[in-house]
Every structure is written in structure tokens, then in C-alpha cells.
Amino acid sequence: MVRRVKHIGVLTSGGDAPGMNAAIRAVVRTAIHEDIEVSGIYRGYQGLIDGELRPLGARSVANIIQRGGTILRTARCQAFFTAEGRARAAETLRENGVDALAVIGGDGTYRGAALLAQEQGIEVVGIPGTIDNDIYGTDVSIGFNTAINIALDAVDRLRDTAASHERLFLVEVMGRSSGAIALYVGVAGGAEAILMPEIPVDLDQVADSLVAAQTRGKTSSVVVVAEGAVEGGAMAVQRAIAERCGYEARTTILGHVQRGGSPSTRDRVLASRLGYTAVKRLQAGEHGVMVGIDKRGTVTVPLQDVWTKTKEIDWELVEIAHVLAV
Ligand code: F6P
């Protein structure tokens, strides 16, 4: 076996996502299989700057595949946005003899990763992990499936009470700049309207469409609102439209509940696949890339593309949601 990489560092960055632990486990165990040493870096890029490293073995990642959150902890690190911060991070890696880095995280993770690779010549591979599913280069990111299932369960429960009281329910889901959760949960939960940051929201039009639905015989409605769709979120939507619809209205903000809990089967399998692939690709000499998944199977995308390009939302699903909400 060619032992090109000798020591990998692994970290999680940005918002935690269910399945990150499964990805850490996959990185560690694949590395061991390839005879590569692994160090866990704690608290994301901040820990990399501060030198918070600990060796990880096969037993360090036992019994974590089913756990939400991340055993490595995570952070959103401002210092890593500076060249000095990245230089310090590279120093930590060199001091500890780490010759490659696997970063598991969301959209904000990849700019830092690309710059670390460019400026410091560090071999980096990314693994997409965010409930938002807004990362360019992969059809799906680790955590999305679990988050939409949690949110959908809540929508189903709220529909029961909405129907019983003939009320309008506004359900706010996560997604400051991404409507992917709202779109999937809205379609799967049969929402009367779905509001997302990618599509300008006309609250008059939303109110009119709810009134029209009442005229067609609907006695209750559910509107799914991504947190970043409207300034002030779902509460602001309630204030703007409830009276005009003549509904008694209630708002439920799901918040961080969507980020916790045991990962779904899909997320565990995805995380295992991507963690494994990340190490295999590094070992084969491929770096400066993120591993992802699309119709072709497992793919790699340059880190530069990941942070400079924008993932399109599923416009066909937007149209389907509209047609089905009669
Ligand atoms: O990026 C994941 C996410 O959960 C977003 O959906 C949300 O807008 C944001 O993180 C919340 O961030 P924080 O946990 O820092 O409040």
C-alpha cells in the first residue's frame, strides 16, 4: 500500500449537523485502514489556531455514529478570515506533523479551507455538513435529511391542531439564507405557501392566496417560512397577513430543535460514504477539493468553486409546490 499521507487532522466547522459524528468516525477508521495517523482538532478553525489537537484511534470514535452534534465541538471563527489566522493554523499543523486536513462543515467553511490550501500549501479536503443543504457541488449535505424529518414531524402535528381550530399556522424553519429546508418540508407537509430567501416575498400576494383558498373551501392553512425569507421571520408574516385572512393565527418557531437528535439512516450512510471517500481521495493525491454526491455518484469539486458559486434551489419543486397547494 502506498502511504502518501501520513497524518490527517479532522475538524468540524460552522453549525453542527446530525451525521457529523458519523463522518468523523468514517474519516478516522478509513485513515486507520490506510495506515494513516489521525488527530482530532477541537472547536473548528479556532482550535486549529489555538493548537487544540488530540490523537484519535478506532475506539475514540466508537458508539458515536448514532449521536447528533459533533464530538469535536464546533465554532464560527472570525480569526480564520484573516491571513494571520490561517498562517497560525498552518503552523499548528506543521508543528504537529499533520500533512493533510479534512474539514466537515457548511457553506462558510470552504472559503477558509480554499485560502488555507492556496496561501499555506496545506492539503485540504472538504466534507459537506450542514442542515441548510446550500453547498455548491453536492446534491445533498450531511444533516439535511434528519433536519427535514424533524421539521416535517412538527408540521404534521401542527396541521392536526390547525385543522381542529380552523387556524392559520406559520411555521418557521431554519435557513437564514437558504430555503431548501422550507421547500422540502413545505412540499412534504402540503403547505399552502412556502416563503424562502431566494424568492422575493410579496405578503399581499400571500394573504390574497390564503383568502382565495378559504373561498375554495379550506378551513385551515399552514405556511412554512424559512427564517431568512422575511425580515422578522414568521412572527412578522403573522402580523402582516393574519388579520386580512380572517384567520386566528399562531406561529411556531422550530429553531435549533432541527439541528439536534440522532441522524437518520440516510445521513449516517451519506456521512460514512463521504468520510471514506475524502480519505481515499487524499491518499490518491487529490486535494483542494470537496467530496460530494450527485447523479453520477461520489464526486469532487474544487474548493474554489464551492465557495464562489451558488447552489440553485430546485425550481421544479417550487413549481410543484405551487401547483399542489390548491
Ligand atoms: O447553517 C445552519 C444554521 O442552522 C442555519 O439554518 C441558521 O440560520 C444558522 O445555522 C443559525 O446559526 P446559530 O446556531 O449560530 O444561531
Tab-separated table of C-alpha atoms and ligand atoms in Angstrom:
chain	number	residue	atom	x	y	z
A	1	MET	CA	0.000	0.000	0.000
A	2	VAL	CA	1.301	3.476	-0.914
A	3	ARG	CA	1.341	5.604	2.225
A	4	ARG	CA	1.327	9.085	0.697
A	5	VAL	CA	-0.380	10.934	3.551
A	6	LYS	CA	0.955	10.044	6.999
A	7	HIS	CA	-1.116	12.135	9.362
A	8	ILE	CA	-4.595	13.650	8.852
A	9	GLY	CA	-6.252	16.291	11.015
A	10	VAL	CA	-10.053	16.321	11.141
A	11	LEU	CA	-12.317	19.135	12.328
A	12	THR	CA	-15.939	20.243	12.228
A	13	SER	CA	-16.840	23.854	11.473
A	14	GLY	CA	-19.924	26.115	11.406
A	15	GLY	CA	-23.350	24.992	12.604
A	16	ASP	CA	-23.363	21.396	13.824
A	17	ALA	CA	-25.402	18.935	11.772
A	18	PRO	CA	-26.697	15.439	12.592
A	19	GLY	CA	-24.337	12.978	10.932
A	20	MET	CA	-21.134	14.917	11.584
A	21	ASN	CA	-20.105	12.278	14.118
A	22	ALA	CA	-20.679	9.544	11.553
A	23	ALA	CA	-18.402	11.473	9.170
A	24	ILE	CA	-15.681	11.842	11.828
A	25	ARG	CA	-15.896	8.105	12.506
A	26	ALA	CA	-15.597	7.339	8.791
A	27	VAL	CA	-12.555	9.599	8.367
A	28	VAL	CA	-10.809	8.098	11.398
A	29	ARG	CA	-11.480	4.476	10.544
A	30	THR	CA	-10.685	4.815	6.835
A	31	ALA	CA	-7.444	6.557	7.730
A	32	ILE	CA	-6.509	3.748	10.113
A	33	HIS	CA	-7.304	1.256	7.365
A	34	GLU	CA	-4.886	3.189	5.121
A	35	ASP	CA	-2.232	3.218	7.872
A	36	ILE	CA	-2.608	6.979	8.371
A	37	GLU	CA	-2.417	8.603	11.800
A	38	VAL	CA	-5.371	10.885	12.770
A	39	SER	CA	-5.674	13.885	15.080
A	40	GLY	CA	-8.982	15.428	16.071
A	41	ILE	CA	-8.955	19.226	16.098
A	42	TYR	CA	-11.397	20.657	18.634
A	43	ARG	CA	-13.630	23.747	18.160
A	44	GLY	CA	-13.184	24.042	14.405
A	45	TYR	CA	-10.769	26.573	12.923
A	46	GLN	CA	-10.454	28.262	16.315
A	47	GLY	CA	-8.987	25.067	17.744
A	48	LEU	CA	-6.660	24.846	14.760
A	49	ILE	CA	-5.337	28.317	15.538
A	50	ASP	CA	-5.085	27.546	19.266
A	51	GLY	CA	-3.464	24.126	18.791
A	52	GLU	CA	-6.274	22.016	20.307
A	53	LEU	CA	-5.334	18.623	18.862
A	54	ARG	CA	-5.726	15.131	20.255
A	55	PRO	CA	-4.902	11.787	18.651
A	56	LEU	CA	-7.934	9.729	17.598
A	57	GLY	CA	-7.976	5.958	17.281
A	58	ALA	CA	-10.641	3.476	16.198
A	59	ARG	CA	-12.008	3.260	19.772
A	60	SER	CA	-12.179	7.089	20.152
A	61	VAL	CA	-14.996	7.077	17.610
A	62	ALA	CA	-16.857	4.039	18.966
A	63	ASN	CA	-20.551	4.491	19.723
A	64	ILE	CA	-20.889	7.912	18.062
A	65	ILE	CA	-22.498	7.045	14.702
A	66	GLN	CA	-25.976	7.416	16.249
A	67	ARG	CA	-25.255	10.659	18.105
A	68	GLY	CA	-26.200	14.155	16.931
A	69	GLY	CA	-23.902	17.166	17.327
A	70	THR	CA	-20.165	16.763	16.959
A	71	ILE	CA	-17.771	15.198	19.464
A	72	LEU	CA	-15.085	17.570	18.153
A	73	ARG	CA	-17.245	20.603	19.045
A	74	THR	CA	-17.580	23.399	16.504
A	75	ALA	CA	-17.275	27.153	16.160
A	76	ARG	CA	-17.722	30.010	13.728
A	77	CYS	CA	-14.218	31.509	13.764
A	78	GLN	CA	-13.647	35.151	12.753
A	79	ALA	CA	-9.847	34.917	13.156
A	80	PHE	CA	-9.681	32.367	10.341
A	81	PHE	CA	-10.972	35.027	7.936
A	82	THR	CA	-7.591	36.780	8.315
A	83	ALA	CA	-4.335	35.697	6.638
A	84	GLU	CA	-2.575	35.813	10.046
A	85	GLY	CA	-5.147	33.421	11.495
A	86	ARG	CA	-4.629	30.997	8.633
A	87	ALA	CA	-0.832	31.258	8.934
A	88	ARG	CA	-1.090	30.377	12.638
A	89	ALA	CA	-3.366	27.444	11.775
A	90	ALA	CA	-0.861	26.134	9.228
A	91	GLU	CA	1.869	26.429	11.847
A	92	THR	CA	-0.161	24.243	14.238
A	93	LEU	CA	-0.422	21.598	11.543
A	94	ARG	CA	3.311	21.682	10.749
A	95	GLU	CA	4.321	21.679	14.425
A	96	ASN	CA	2.221	18.541	14.954
A	97	GLY	CA	3.371	16.792	11.790
A	98	VAL	CA	-0.114	16.847	10.262
A	99	ASP	CA	0.198	16.750	6.474
A	100	ALA	CA	-3.469	16.895	5.403
A	101	LEU	CA	-6.723	18.283	6.755
A	102	ALA	CA	-10.310	17.028	6.459
A	103	VAL	CA	-12.885	19.740	7.205
A	104	ILE	CA	-16.511	18.839	7.786
A	105	GLY	CA	-18.811	21.847	7.637
A	106	GLY	CA	-21.216	24.206	5.942
A	107	ASP	CA	-21.032	26.976	3.392
A	108	GLY	CA	-18.803	29.329	5.429
A	109	THR	CA	-16.199	26.587	5.920
A	110	TYR	CA	-14.955	26.465	2.338
A	111	ARG	CA	-13.657	29.968	1.852
A	112	GLY	CA	-11.242	29.454	4.751
A	113	ALA	CA	-10.369	25.978	3.521
A	114	ALA	CA	-9.610	27.200	-0.024
A	115	LEU	CA	-7.437	30.054	1.264
A	116	LEU	CA	-5.563	27.772	3.674
A	117	ALA	CA	-4.759	25.495	0.756
A	118	GLN	CA	-3.778	28.395	-1.551
A	119	GLU	CA	-1.740	30.511	0.854
A	120	GLN	CA	-0.166	27.815	3.018
A	121	GLY	CA	0.010	24.842	0.659
A	122	ILE	CA	-1.972	22.668	3.070
A	123	GLU	CA	-3.636	19.612	1.535
A	124	VAL	CA	-7.317	20.072	2.364
A	125	VAL	CA	-10.377	18.001	1.588
A	126	GLY	CA	-13.900	19.170	2.454
A	127	ILE	CA	-16.927	17.128	3.504
A	128	PRO	CA	-20.286	18.953	3.246
A	129	GLY	CA	-22.117	19.049	6.574
A	130	THR	CA	-24.982	21.468	7.147
A	131	ILE	CA	-28.710	21.138	7.647
A	132	ASP	CA	-29.180	24.014	5.150
A	133	ASN	CA	-28.239	21.955	2.054
A	134	ASP	CA	-26.914	25.074	0.361
A	135	ILE	CA	-23.425	23.917	-0.605
A	136	TYR	CA	-22.431	24.149	-4.258
A	137	GLY	CA	-21.136	20.894	-5.733
A	138	THR	CA	-23.213	18.330	-3.887
A	139	ASP	CA	-26.873	17.396	-4.276
A	140	VAL	CA	-27.168	16.878	-0.558
A	141	SER	CA	-25.202	17.711	2.564
A	142	ILE	CA	-24.919	15.745	5.809
A	143	GLY	CA	-27.702	16.693	8.243
A	144	PHE	CA	-30.319	17.898	5.753
A	145	ASN	CA	-32.319	14.681	5.742
A	146	THR	CA	-32.526	14.493	9.528
A	147	ALA	CA	-33.458	18.167	9.832
A	148	ILE	CA	-36.288	17.964	7.297
A	149	ASN	CA	-37.677	14.879	9.003
A	150	ILE	CA	-37.715	16.659	12.371
A	151	ALA	CA	-39.362	19.736	10.868
A	152	LEU	CA	-41.893	17.661	8.921
A	153	ASP	CA	-42.930	15.807	12.042
A	154	ALA	CA	-43.639	19.183	13.659
A	155	VAL	CA	-45.624	20.417	10.641
A	156	ASP	CA	-47.769	17.272	10.679
A	157	ARG	CA	-48.535	17.787	14.368
A	158	LEU	CA	-49.336	21.455	13.834
A	159	ARG	CA	-51.682	20.610	10.972
A	160	ASP	CA	-53.778	18.496	13.342
A	161	THR	CA	-54.314	21.380	15.711
A	162	ALA	CA	-54.657	23.920	12.866
A	163	ALA	CA	-57.476	21.859	11.349
A	164	SER	CA	-59.211	21.361	14.700
A	165	HIS	CA	-59.301	25.093	15.472
A	166	GLU	CA	-59.630	26.299	11.874
A	167	ARG	CA	-56.499	28.369	12.280
A	168	LEU	CA	-53.620	29.629	10.206
A	169	PHE	CA	-50.239	28.302	11.376
A	170	LEU	CA	-46.980	29.953	10.451
A	171	VAL	CA	-44.106	27.512	10.936
A	172	GLU	CA	-40.615	28.974	10.898
A	173	VAL	CA	-37.848	26.583	9.876
A	174	MET	CA	-34.097	27.207	9.784
A	175	GLY	CA	-32.358	28.763	6.815
A	176	ARG	CA	-31.032	32.297	7.172
A	177	SER	CA	-30.021	32.399	3.531
A	178	SER	CA	-31.316	29.098	2.225
A	179	GLY	CA	-34.861	27.937	1.522
A	180	ALA	CA	-34.048	24.262	0.991
A	181	ILE	CA	-35.477	23.100	4.330
A	182	ALA	CA	-38.607	25.238	3.879
A	183	LEU	CA	-39.145	23.948	0.337
A	184	TYR	CA	-38.829	20.254	1.166
A	185	VAL	CA	-40.822	20.473	4.381
A	186	GLY	CA	-43.439	22.672	2.728
A	187	VAL	CA	-43.969	20.240	-0.149
A	188	ALA	CA	-43.929	17.160	2.094
A	189	GLY	CA	-46.261	18.805	4.619
A	190	GLY	CA	-48.696	20.102	1.980
A	191	ALA	CA	-48.174	23.758	2.953
A	192	GLU	CA	-50.479	26.381	1.476
A	193	ALA	CA	-47.465	28.669	0.962
A	194	ILE	CA	-43.691	28.399	1.311
A	195	LEU	CA	-41.598	31.517	1.869
A	196	MET	CA	-37.877	31.413	1.082
A	197	PRO	CA	-34.984	33.886	0.928
A	198	GLU	CA	-34.279	33.007	-2.724
A	199	ILE	CA	-37.689	34.282	-3.881
A	200	PRO	CA	-38.835	37.849	-3.107
A	201	VAL	CA	-41.839	37.612	-0.787
A	202	ASP	CA	-44.967	39.630	-1.533
A	203	LEU	CA	-47.019	39.448	1.681
A	204	ASP	CA	-50.095	40.945	-0.003
A	205	GLN	CA	-49.997	38.127	-2.504
A	206	VAL	CA	-49.574	35.527	0.258
A	207	ALA	CA	-52.612	36.951	2.081
A	208	ASP	CA	-54.648	37.016	-1.130
A	209	SER	CA	-53.792	33.404	-1.913
A	210	LEU	CA	-54.873	32.312	1.593
A	211	VAL	CA	-58.153	34.182	1.220
A	212	ALA	CA	-58.672	32.555	-2.184
A	213	ALA	CA	-58.012	29.149	-0.596
A	214	GLN	CA	-60.693	29.881	2.016
A	215	THR	CA	-63.127	30.690	-0.769
A	216	ARG	CA	-62.324	27.312	-2.290
A	217	GLY	CA	-63.312	25.666	0.990
A	218	LYS	CA	-60.120	25.460	3.030
A	219	THR	CA	-60.763	25.973	6.707
A	220	SER	CA	-57.188	25.971	7.961
A	221	SER	CA	-53.778	26.680	6.483
A	222	VAL	CA	-50.105	26.052	7.126
A	223	VAL	CA	-47.448	28.411	5.788
A	224	VAL	CA	-43.797	27.351	6.064
A	225	VAL	CA	-41.399	30.276	6.436
A	226	ALA	CA	-37.599	29.997	6.185
A	227	GLU	CA	-36.076	32.165	8.914
A	228	GLY	CA	-34.387	34.443	6.373
A	229	ALA	CA	-37.343	34.809	3.985
A	230	VAL	CA	-38.749	37.966	5.548
A	231	GLU	CA	-37.239	40.484	7.962
A	232	GLY	CA	-38.606	39.493	11.360
A	233	GLY	CA	-39.308	35.890	10.313
A	234	ALA	CA	-42.630	34.105	10.753
A	235	MET	CA	-43.837	36.453	13.516
A	236	ALA	CA	-43.607	39.360	11.076
A	237	VAL	CA	-45.529	37.355	8.481
A	238	GLN	CA	-48.257	36.649	11.024
A	239	ARG	CA	-48.545	40.344	11.895
A	240	ALA	CA	-48.734	41.297	8.221
A	241	ILE	CA	-51.282	38.800	6.950
A	242	ALA	CA	-53.328	37.130	9.710
A	243	GLU	CA	-55.998	39.791	10.047
A	244	ARG	CA	-56.518	40.091	6.320
A	245	CYS	CA	-57.192	36.358	6.046
A	246	GLY	CA	-59.715	36.452	8.859
A	247	TYR	CA	-57.960	33.511	10.462
A	248	GLU	CA	-56.999	33.163	14.061
A	249	ALA	CA	-53.260	32.666	13.658
A	250	ARG	CA	-50.440	31.064	15.607
A	251	THR	CA	-46.704	30.984	14.945
A	252	THR	CA	-44.286	28.192	15.852
A	253	ILE	CA	-40.544	28.713	15.538
A	254	LEU	CA	-38.775	25.359	15.331
A	255	GLY	CA	-35.256	26.788	15.715
A	256	HIS	CA	-32.347	24.670	16.867
A	257	VAL	CA	-34.544	21.634	17.557
A	258	GLN	CA	-33.916	20.917	13.858
A	259	ARG	CA	-30.168	20.606	14.427
A	260	GLY	CA	-30.221	18.081	17.266
A	261	GLY	CA	-31.032	14.423	17.672
A	262	SER	CA	-29.994	11.141	16.201
A	263	PRO	CA	-29.119	11.255	12.474
A	264	SER	CA	-31.390	9.449	10.012
A	265	THR	CA	-30.249	6.330	8.159
A	266	ARG	CA	-29.675	8.436	5.053
A	267	ASP	CA	-27.443	10.905	6.868
A	268	ARG	CA	-25.407	8.159	8.519
A	269	VAL	CA	-24.853	6.391	5.201
A	270	LEU	CA	-24.047	9.650	3.392
A	271	ALA	CA	-21.590	10.662	6.125
A	272	SER	CA	-19.936	7.243	6.050
A	273	ARG	CA	-19.628	7.367	2.268
A	274	LEU	CA	-18.246	10.912	2.145
A	275	GLY	CA	-15.854	10.447	5.080
A	276	TYR	CA	-14.461	7.298	3.466
A	277	THR	CA	-14.178	8.956	0.046
A	278	ALA	CA	-12.436	12.030	1.474
A	279	VAL	CA	-9.583	9.955	2.895
A	280	LYS	CA	-9.324	7.728	-0.178
A	281	ARG	CA	-9.105	10.776	-2.472
A	282	LEU	CA	-6.472	12.409	-0.261
A	283	GLN	CA	-4.469	9.215	-0.288
A	284	ALA	CA	-4.749	9.134	-4.088
A	285	GLY	CA	-3.218	12.625	-4.253
A	286	GLU	CA	-6.388	14.649	-4.751
A	287	HIS	CA	-6.772	17.733	-2.526
A	288	GLY	CA	-8.050	21.305	-2.629
A	289	VAL	CA	-11.456	19.718	-3.240
A	290	MET	CA	-14.725	18.933	-1.503
A	291	VAL	CA	-16.262	15.495	-1.865
A	292	GLY	CA	-19.933	15.476	-2.760
A	293	ILE	CA	-22.648	13.347	-4.217
A	294	ASP	CA	-24.759	13.751	-7.334
A	295	LYS	CA	-26.442	11.663	-10.013
A	296	ARG	CA	-23.044	10.299	-11.097
A	297	GLY	CA	-22.243	9.050	-7.578
A	298	THR	CA	-19.418	10.365	-5.424
A	299	VAL	CA	-17.712	13.394	-6.980
A	300	THR	CA	-15.071	16.002	-6.124
A	301	VAL	CA	-15.412	19.756	-6.691
A	302	PRO	CA	-12.612	22.364	-6.404
A	303	LEU	CA	-12.850	24.258	-3.071
A	304	GLN	CA	-12.649	27.484	-5.071
A	305	ASP	CA	-15.919	26.610	-6.853
A	306	VAL	CA	-17.590	25.556	-3.623
A	307	TRP	CA	-17.340	28.969	-2.019
A	308	THR	CA	-17.575	31.190	-5.109
A	309	LYS	CA	-20.539	29.502	-6.808
A	310	THR	CA	-24.108	29.394	-5.598
A	311	LYS	CA	-26.222	26.285	-5.378
A	312	GLU	CA	-29.509	26.762	-7.205
A	313	ILE	CA	-32.697	25.861	-5.428
A	314	ASP	CA	-34.873	23.204	-7.004
A	315	TRP	CA	-37.061	25.384	-9.229
A	316	GLU	CA	-39.112	22.435	-10.416
A	317	LEU	CA	-40.043	21.678	-6.821
A	318	VAL	CA	-41.011	25.334	-6.321
A	319	GLU	CA	-43.414	24.994	-9.253
A	320	ILE	CA	-44.748	21.657	-7.939
A	321	ALA	CA	-45.402	23.233	-4.524
A	322	HIS	CA	-47.367	25.998	-6.199
A	323	VAL	CA	-49.470	23.667	-8.348
A	324	LEU	CA	-50.282	21.275	-5.499
A	325	ALA	CA	-51.310	23.941	-2.994
A	326	VAL	CA	-54.828	24.361	-4.397
B	1	F6P	O1	-26.203	26.992	8.944
B	1	F6P	C1	-27.005	26.223	9.746
B	1	F6P	C2	-27.957	27.075	10.553
B	1	F6P	O2	-28.706	26.230	11.396
B	1	F6P	C3	-28.880	27.972	9.740
B	1	F6P	O3	-30.021	27.313	9.234
B	1	F6P	C4	-29.222	29.027	10.744
B	1	F6P	O4	-29.620	30.204	10.110
B	1	F6P	C5	-27.942	29.187	11.493
B	1	F6P	O5	-27.238	27.974	11.359
B	1	F6P	C6	-28.100	29.516	12.943
B	1	F6P	O6	-26.841	29.758	13.486
B	1	F6P	P1	-26.519	29.775	15.033
B	1	F6P	O7	-26.622	28.385	15.554
B	1	F6P	O8	-25.137	30.304	15.091
B	1	F6P	O9	-27.552	30.647	15.663
